C-alpha cells in the first residue's frame, strides 16, 4: 500500500521546521577568539562560470561536536589571488558566518577572468584557512582544446580510506564531478576501517555532525582544495533508497528528515545559495558550460522521482522485479520529474557544444538480468523507469545535441556502455556513450553478479564492481578518453593507483572503444 502523498501544507510545515527561510540579519563579530583552529573542515569551490566561482568554508573549531561557535555570527574575509602567496589579489570581500547556517560561508565571487586558475582563502579572528586552487570556466563559445574531468561517487567513511581522492588530486583534473553518496547515513558492509561517530542521523544537528566527520578527512579536503566541483546527490545524503517524499521505511516524518538532510548538505558543499528555493526545493540540476567544447548537464534523479515500482510488502525503496511488475512500465512515471525533464529537453536543444555530458547519479543503460523467470530489473535505477529513459533518449535524438556522454555512479561498479536508441536493442543505432564510475570506497557487486549483467547486456563493454576508484575523463576536440582509475585497496591508507581499462569516444561516432 502506498501512503497518500503529502499535502502542500505538510511539506510547508516540514520546511519551516528545517528553516529554509531566508537567513536572518546578524551583527557579525569582526574579531572572534577561537578555542581551536576554526578551519578544520577545509575549503572548497564549485559551480564555475566564465567570470565567477562559489567559494565555501565552514567555521567549526569543534567539528565533531556542535561546531563550537554558539549563537554568534562571525565576520569572515575572503581573498582570491593570482598567486599562492596571495601577493596579487584579484578579488576580496567579507561574508557573515551565521549560526543558522552552521557558520558555513558560501561566497559567490564574480568579476573574474575566464579560463583562469586562482587561489583562494578565508580569514577570521587572526586565523587563515588553507589555500584552495580553483579555476573559472572558459567564456561561452570560446574555442577550447581540452578539459580534464574526474568523476567520483560513493565515499563510505567506515568501509575504507578515501585514498582515491589523493590520487585524483595528482591527476590534476580541472573539474571534479561528484555524483552522489557524499556521505552515508547508515552503517553497512564488511570489514570497516573506521567508525561513524554517531548513529544514523535524522535531525539537522546529526546530519551536520555526519558531514563534518567526512569533511575532516584530509584526502577529501585536498580534493576539494585542488579543483572546483560540480555536485549532485543520491539517496544516502538523506536515507537509503528514498524517492521524493518517501523513505524505504515509510516513516511519516520523512519530509522533515529530508529537509534537515538537504539543509546540512547545502551547508557543507560549494553550491550556490540560489539552489535553496522558498518552497523547500533544492535545485541542484543545471547546465555548466565549458566554452564551445562541452556542456555539462547536472541532473537530480532523487528529489522529484516517482516512487519505485512494486516495492516489497510494507516498504518503500528498491526491489528486483520480473515481468509481473506492471507498474514499472507505466508510461507517466518519471525519474527526473516533469519540470526537470522539460528543462533538460530545451537545454539539450539549445546546446551547440562539441560534447554534451549528462552528469547524473546512476547507471543509464539497461542492466537487467535474463533468468528462467524472465528478465529481472532493479527498480531504483533507470531500469525502474523505462519510459523516463525512453523520453530522455527521444530528447537526445530530437535535440541533435552533439556527442552525448552519460556519466553516472551509485552502483559501486565501473560500467562502460554503448547507449542504443532503444534501451538494450542492438538493432537500433548507438546514440550515446556511458561511463558509470565505481565508488571511492563503498563495497560493490562481485564478479559473478557483474558477469551475469554483462552476459545479458552486450551493449555493456566493461563491468567490474570489485575495485574502488574514480574515472578520469579527457575531452578533446576530436576524441574523449576515459581512464578507469582504481586503488590497490581501501584497507590501507597509502594504497597505490592503477588504470584497469581505458576507453575512447570519437567525436561524431557515438559509442565506446578500447583505448
Ligand atoms: Fe552509493
XYZ file of C-alpha atoms and ligand atoms in Angstrom:
516
model
C 0.000 0.000 0.000
C 1.363 3.380 -0.934
C 0.780 6.060 1.701
C -1.102 9.116 0.481
C 1.079 11.789 -0.999
C 1.865 14.577 1.412
C -0.212 17.665 1.229
C 1.292 21.007 0.392
C 0.695 22.106 3.989
C 2.574 19.132 5.387
C 5.501 19.952 3.128
C 5.403 23.610 4.109
C 5.421 22.634 7.774
C 8.405 20.326 7.278
C 10.331 23.055 5.533
C 9.530 25.652 8.154
C 10.828 23.239 10.802
C 14.027 22.808 8.868
C 14.459 26.550 8.473
C 14.756 27.028 4.730
C 13.534 30.580 5.153
C 15.923 33.392 4.213
C 18.739 33.868 6.733
C 18.262 36.483 9.418
C 20.424 39.553 9.569
C 23.062 39.479 12.284
C 25.639 41.851 13.620
C 28.756 39.865 12.971
C 31.700 39.745 15.328
C 34.691 41.049 13.406
C 37.435 39.772 15.722
C 36.378 36.492 17.303
C 38.639 34.429 19.500
C 38.595 30.726 18.681
C 39.258 27.966 21.206
C 40.685 25.769 18.452
C 41.578 26.217 14.760
C 38.313 27.239 13.055
C 39.045 25.954 9.522
C 39.156 22.269 10.476
C 36.786 21.322 7.633
C 38.906 22.841 4.881
C 37.773 24.913 1.912
C 36.035 24.163 -1.367
C 34.955 25.776 -4.613
C 32.341 24.871 -7.156
C 29.966 25.747 -9.984
C 32.490 27.725 -12.024
C 31.235 30.199 -14.629
C 33.294 32.281 -17.049
C 33.506 35.132 -14.547
C 32.783 33.621 -11.167
C 33.025 30.774 -8.701
C 31.397 29.663 -5.460
C 33.801 29.527 -2.524
C 32.929 27.531 0.580
C 34.141 27.052 4.100
C 32.546 26.383 7.461
C 33.938 27.725 10.720
C 33.971 24.796 13.149
C 36.532 24.769 15.968
C 34.623 21.760 17.370
C 33.864 19.968 14.084
C 32.709 16.637 15.532
C 30.516 18.285 18.161
C 28.164 21.192 17.571
C 30.728 23.290 15.712
C 31.820 25.136 18.809
C 30.682 28.668 17.969
C 27.339 29.051 19.744
C 24.924 31.732 18.611
C 27.341 34.392 17.437
C 27.553 35.480 13.817
C 31.153 35.918 12.711
C 32.669 38.079 10.021
C 34.844 36.168 7.556
C 37.088 37.801 4.994
C 37.864 36.061 1.713
C 40.563 36.597 -0.876
C 41.049 35.384 -4.427
C 44.579 35.767 -5.763
C 46.583 35.050 -8.879
C 49.384 33.543 -6.805
C 49.693 31.053 -3.980
C 51.237 33.650 -1.653
C 48.261 35.997 -2.076
C 50.528 38.847 -3.195
C 48.428 39.653 -6.294
C 44.823 39.834 -5.115
C 42.150 39.566 -7.821
C 39.070 39.954 -5.612
C 38.366 40.194 -1.892
C 35.382 40.753 0.346
C 33.650 39.856 3.570
C 30.899 37.402 4.366
C 28.975 36.515 7.505
C 29.139 33.043 9.036
C 25.717 32.661 10.625
C 24.728 30.222 13.370
C 21.542 29.354 11.469
C 23.725 28.006 8.670
C 26.197 26.194 10.938
C 28.686 29.030 10.353
C 29.078 27.916 6.768
C 30.056 30.546 4.214
C 29.094 30.462 0.538
C 30.732 33.294 -1.405
C 29.542 33.848 -4.970
C 32.646 35.587 -6.279
C 32.223 37.474 -9.564
C 34.289 39.701 -11.815
C 36.943 37.094 -12.518
C 38.573 36.377 -15.883
C 37.522 33.349 -17.930
C 39.636 30.189 -18.122
C 41.973 31.294 -15.343
C 43.403 29.481 -12.345
C 43.066 31.247 -9.000
C 43.941 30.682 -5.372
C 41.514 31.498 -2.572
C 41.391 31.524 1.224
C 39.349 32.728 4.165
C 40.453 34.812 7.183
C 38.727 35.164 10.560
C 39.902 36.210 14.007
C 43.559 36.220 13.032
C 43.316 32.714 11.551
C 43.762 31.845 7.886
C 42.250 28.855 6.135
C 44.310 26.586 3.943
C 44.529 27.967 0.410
C 42.460 26.322 -2.298
C 43.039 26.287 -6.050
C 40.207 26.811 -8.421
C 39.522 27.969 -11.956
C 36.896 29.766 -13.942
C 35.222 28.255 -16.987
C 36.175 29.414 -20.482
C 33.951 32.117 -21.985
C 30.798 30.964 -23.759
C 31.723 29.893 -27.272
C 35.485 30.107 -26.648
C 37.473 27.591 -28.649
C 38.838 25.222 -26.001
C 41.186 22.367 -26.891
C 40.595 20.121 -23.899
C 39.199 19.680 -20.407
C 40.013 17.054 -17.811
C 37.199 15.947 -15.505
C 37.337 13.466 -12.627
C 34.138 11.525 -11.921
C 33.630 10.294 -8.344
C 30.860 8.992 -6.072
C 30.007 6.880 -3.033
C 32.552 7.515 -0.289
C 31.531 5.378 2.696
C 33.716 6.568 5.575
C 33.661 3.313 7.525
C 34.379 0.989 4.613
C 37.807 2.303 3.748
C 40.356 5.026 3.318
C 39.488 7.735 0.828
C 42.942 7.392 -0.753
C 41.391 7.570 -4.221
C 40.948 11.305 -3.693
C 44.715 11.735 -3.122
C 45.405 10.131 -6.495
C 42.628 12.144 -8.085
C 44.439 15.310 -6.962
C 47.683 14.057 -8.517
C 45.823 13.503 -11.812
C 45.131 17.263 -11.847
C 41.536 17.475 -13.122
C 40.178 20.908 -13.979
C 36.771 19.872 -12.640
C 35.530 17.191 -10.281
C 32.042 15.826 -10.953
C 30.698 14.192 -7.793
C 27.503 12.274 -8.455
C 26.216 11.275 -5.052
C 26.570 9.419 -1.782
C 28.878 12.119 -0.480
C 28.008 10.823 2.980
C 26.371 7.597 4.058
C 23.697 7.923 6.669
C 23.979 4.309 7.760
C 26.460 1.646 8.710
C 26.574 -1.368 6.404
C 29.085 -3.595 4.677
C 32.052 -5.660 5.788
C 35.500 -5.055 7.268
C 35.186 -1.497 8.444
C 38.365 0.546 8.837
C 36.929 3.362 10.987
C 33.642 4.307 12.563
C 30.891 6.833 12.120
C 30.914 8.656 15.451
C 27.115 8.915 15.678
C 24.299 6.595 14.651
C 22.165 7.232 11.553
C 21.251 10.943 11.513
C 17.658 12.139 11.426
C 17.939 15.704 12.687
C 19.724 18.735 11.297
C 22.265 18.656 14.157
C 23.034 14.999 13.448
C 23.380 15.435 9.654
C 25.745 18.333 10.332
C 27.863 16.084 12.514
C 27.920 13.350 9.852
C 29.017 15.788 7.127
C 31.612 17.300 9.450
C 33.142 13.910 10.175
C 33.508 13.164 6.455
C 34.921 16.626 5.892
C 37.684 16.037 8.477
C 39.271 13.516 6.079
C 42.462 15.142 4.746
C 42.269 13.451 1.353
C 38.715 14.674 0.827
C 39.742 18.182 1.882
C 42.659 18.014 -0.569
C 40.366 17.022 -3.441
C 38.118 19.997 -2.701
C 41.114 22.334 -2.436
C 42.522 21.157 -5.781
C 39.709 21.984 -8.231
C 36.141 23.244 -8.456
C 33.435 20.614 -8.031
C 30.074 20.083 -9.663
C 27.868 18.100 -7.315
C 24.629 16.266 -7.262
C 23.367 13.910 -4.585
C 21.967 10.422 -4.482
C 19.993 8.705 -1.733
C 22.480 8.312 1.117
C 22.774 12.046 1.682
C 19.300 11.504 3.206
C 18.432 7.801 3.577
C 18.763 4.604 1.577
C 16.516 4.298 -1.490
C 14.297 7.256 -0.794
C 12.128 8.611 -3.601
C 10.886 12.208 -3.416
C 8.751 12.282 -0.259
C 9.011 8.608 0.667
C 11.706 6.747 2.594
C 12.041 2.985 2.389
C 10.764 2.635 5.973
C 7.643 4.708 5.152
C 8.254 6.881 8.238
C 5.508 9.524 8.487
C 8.013 12.285 9.291
C 10.249 11.537 6.294
C 9.886 15.016 4.785
C 11.169 16.615 7.982
C 14.166 14.299 7.881
C 14.748 15.048 4.206
C 14.619 18.792 4.799
C 17.200 18.501 7.591
C 19.466 16.399 5.380
C 19.110 18.760 2.412
C 19.988 21.719 4.559
C 23.097 20.045 6.044
C 24.163 19.069 2.504
C 23.904 22.676 1.375
C 25.871 23.825 4.415
C 28.801 21.553 3.541
C 29.118 21.829 -0.241
C 30.249 24.617 -2.584
C 26.873 25.218 -4.222
C 25.062 28.475 -4.875
C 22.660 29.751 -2.196
C 20.142 30.242 -5.012
C 19.690 26.446 -5.121
C 17.556 26.872 -1.971
C 14.042 27.639 -3.188
C 11.381 29.174 -0.936
C 9.187 26.071 -1.190
C 11.942 23.787 0.093
C 13.138 22.503 -3.271
C 16.909 22.356 -3.622
C 17.507 22.989 -7.322
C 20.755 21.125 -7.941
C 20.075 20.456 -11.596
C 21.518 22.880 -14.113
C 23.851 23.377 -17.080
C 27.515 24.293 -16.822
C 29.330 25.418 -19.963
C 32.993 24.916 -20.796
C 33.459 27.136 -23.853
C 32.482 25.545 -27.151
C 33.984 22.241 -26.043
C 31.463 20.900 -23.540
C 28.186 21.487 -21.791
C 27.689 19.587 -18.572
C 24.090 18.924 -17.574
C 23.951 18.065 -13.890
C 20.773 16.142 -13.018
C 18.943 15.222 -9.820
C 17.137 11.885 -10.012
C 16.158 11.658 -6.306
C 14.166 14.716 -5.337
C 11.417 14.557 -7.931
C 11.149 10.868 -8.826
C 8.052 8.703 -8.810
C 8.096 6.108 -6.055
C 9.888 2.891 -7.019
C 7.651 0.337 -8.714
C 6.495 -2.811 -6.926
C 8.298 -2.442 -3.581
C 8.418 -5.268 -1.072
C 5.346 -5.598 1.143
C 5.076 -2.849 3.738
C 8.114 -0.955 2.469
C 9.211 1.713 0.049
C 12.534 1.655 -1.779
C 14.018 -0.655 -4.358
C 13.250 -4.185 -5.358
C 14.323 -6.599 -8.056
C 11.304 -7.399 -10.177
C 10.359 -9.575 -13.098
C 7.761 -9.263 -15.830
C 4.877 -9.439 -13.336
C 5.602 -5.873 -12.163
C 3.350 -3.866 -14.474
C 3.779 -0.622 -12.560
C 7.374 -0.351 -13.825
C 6.026 0.017 -17.350
C 3.531 2.770 -16.551
C 4.242 5.479 -19.154
C 3.812 8.524 -16.925
C 6.402 7.576 -14.304
C 9.330 9.966 -14.177
C 12.794 9.744 -12.628
C 13.577 13.442 -13.065
C 10.145 14.966 -12.613
C 8.239 16.876 -15.279
C 9.915 20.259 -14.717
C 13.443 18.855 -14.901
C 12.550 16.801 -17.986
C 11.259 19.949 -19.729
C 14.348 21.932 -18.713
C 16.676 19.207 -19.997
C 14.787 18.952 -23.295
C 15.257 22.637 -24.001
C 18.811 22.801 -22.626
C 19.858 19.961 -24.948
C 18.049 21.556 -27.891
C 19.863 24.863 -27.268
C 23.316 23.326 -26.869
C 25.945 23.976 -29.514
C 28.772 22.325 -27.583
C 31.020 19.659 -29.068
C 30.369 17.276 -26.152
C 27.109 17.122 -24.238
C 27.855 15.485 -20.931
C 24.990 14.306 -18.750
C 26.194 14.192 -15.160
C 23.721 12.085 -13.192
C 23.635 9.582 -10.381
C 23.163 6.061 -11.645
C 23.588 3.553 -14.472
C 21.627 4.718 -17.504
C 21.933 1.748 -19.876
C 19.689 -1.188 -19.162
C 21.344 -3.794 -16.966
C 18.586 -6.316 -16.413
C 19.442 -9.990 -15.976
C 17.885 -12.684 -18.158
C 16.809 -15.614 -15.997
C 14.440 -18.577 -16.124
C 11.827 -16.279 -14.522
C 12.246 -13.742 -17.313
C 14.274 -10.535 -17.314
C 14.845 -9.119 -13.833
C 15.210 -5.377 -13.220
C 16.399 -3.411 -10.222
C 13.815 -0.713 -9.653
C 15.903 2.048 -8.083
C 17.849 2.953 -11.249
C 16.800 3.875 -14.799
C 15.670 0.274 -15.311
C 12.888 1.050 -12.851
C 11.729 3.949 -15.032
C 11.953 2.656 -18.626
C 9.594 5.243 -20.098
C 11.521 8.090 -18.488
C 14.688 6.696 -20.059
C 12.952 6.428 -23.427
C 11.897 10.095 -23.159
C 15.496 11.152 -22.465
C 16.646 9.093 -25.454
C 13.954 10.811 -27.562
C 15.227 14.135 -26.293
C 18.826 13.306 -27.200
C 17.701 12.299 -30.682
C 15.378 15.212 -31.398
C 17.728 17.859 -29.971
C 20.602 16.630 -32.142
C 22.918 17.576 -29.261
C 26.398 16.553 -30.402
C 28.236 13.642 -28.848
C 26.191 12.798 -25.771
C 28.239 11.218 -22.986
C 26.438 9.986 -19.877
C 28.272 9.854 -16.552
C 26.922 8.028 -13.512
C 27.655 6.342 -10.195
C 25.554 4.750 -7.439
C 26.074 1.097 -8.315
C 29.657 0.836 -6.965
C 30.976 -0.614 -10.206
C 32.549 0.592 -13.412
C 30.212 0.075 -16.353
C 31.218 1.232 -19.835
C 28.356 1.105 -22.287
C 27.027 1.896 -25.704
C 23.634 3.531 -25.275
C 21.248 2.488 -28.042
C 18.317 4.491 -29.383
C 16.043 1.919 -27.776
C 17.439 0.673 -24.491
C 19.267 -2.611 -24.961
C 18.137 -3.046 -28.588
C 21.336 -3.686 -30.505
C 19.450 -3.379 -33.790
C 18.904 0.324 -33.089
C 21.655 2.936 -33.534
C 24.100 3.827 -30.782
C 23.201 7.373 -29.731
C 25.376 7.981 -26.659
C 28.331 6.650 -24.692
C 28.206 5.902 -20.997
C 30.792 5.798 -18.223
C 29.323 4.809 -14.884
C 32.101 5.198 -12.325
C 32.913 2.897 -9.438
C 32.786 4.069 -5.820
C 35.524 5.846 -3.904
C 35.175 3.301 -1.068
C 31.699 1.724 -0.921
C 31.582 -2.038 -1.476
C 30.405 -3.225 -4.863
C 28.994 -6.326 -6.518
C 31.177 -9.410 -7.016
C 32.324 -10.616 -10.435
C 29.631 -13.283 -10.569
C 26.999 -10.571 -10.480
C 28.673 -8.210 -12.979
C 29.447 -11.112 -15.322
C 25.767 -12.072 -15.266
C 24.835 -8.485 -16.107
C 27.331 -8.445 -18.991
C 26.083 -11.731 -20.380
C 22.542 -10.348 -20.526
C 23.590 -6.972 -21.934
C 26.023 -7.000 -24.864
C 25.921 -3.167 -25.042
C 27.878 -3.177 -21.744
C 31.514 -3.423 -22.810
C 33.093 -3.410 -19.379
C 31.747 -4.210 -15.920
C 33.681 -4.539 -12.690
C 32.468 -3.993 -9.149
C 35.468 -5.368 -7.282
C 37.635 -2.253 -7.470
C 37.296 1.213 -5.936
C 38.384 4.478 -7.517
C 37.247 7.146 -9.954
C 37.126 7.856 -13.687
C 39.475 10.342 -15.326
C 37.977 11.850 -18.487
C 39.824 13.948 -21.045
C 37.591 15.678 -23.569
C 39.406 16.972 -26.653
C 38.015 18.383 -29.911
C 38.171 15.065 -31.746
C 38.293 12.439 -29.043
C 37.331 11.860 -25.448
C 39.142 9.300 -23.342
C 38.171 7.714 -20.040
C 40.657 6.002 -17.755
C 39.178 3.767 -15.062
C 41.467 4.556 -12.129
C 41.428 2.092 -9.226
C 43.259 1.935 -5.908
C 45.030 -1.283 -4.895
C 42.922 -1.454 -1.735
C 40.845 0.818 0.502
C 42.065 -1.071 3.556
C 45.486 0.653 3.579
C 45.814 4.420 3.818
C 48.738 4.582 1.367
C 47.461 2.335 -1.419
C 48.745 2.836 -4.939
C 46.708 3.567 -8.067
C 46.470 1.991 -11.496
C 44.311 2.090 -14.609
C 42.353 -1.120 -15.189
C 40.944 -0.094 -18.549
C 40.814 2.893 -20.897
C 38.167 3.747 -23.447
C 37.745 6.378 -26.120
C 34.842 8.054 -27.871
C 35.444 9.729 -31.224
C 33.582 12.917 -31.975
C 30.805 12.153 -34.459
C 30.806 8.410 -33.706
C 28.758 7.596 -30.623
C 29.882 4.514 -28.730
C 32.890 3.389 -26.731
C 36.078 1.728 -27.967
C 39.049 0.340 -26.062
C 41.864 2.910 -25.987
Fe 26.496 4.541 -3.104
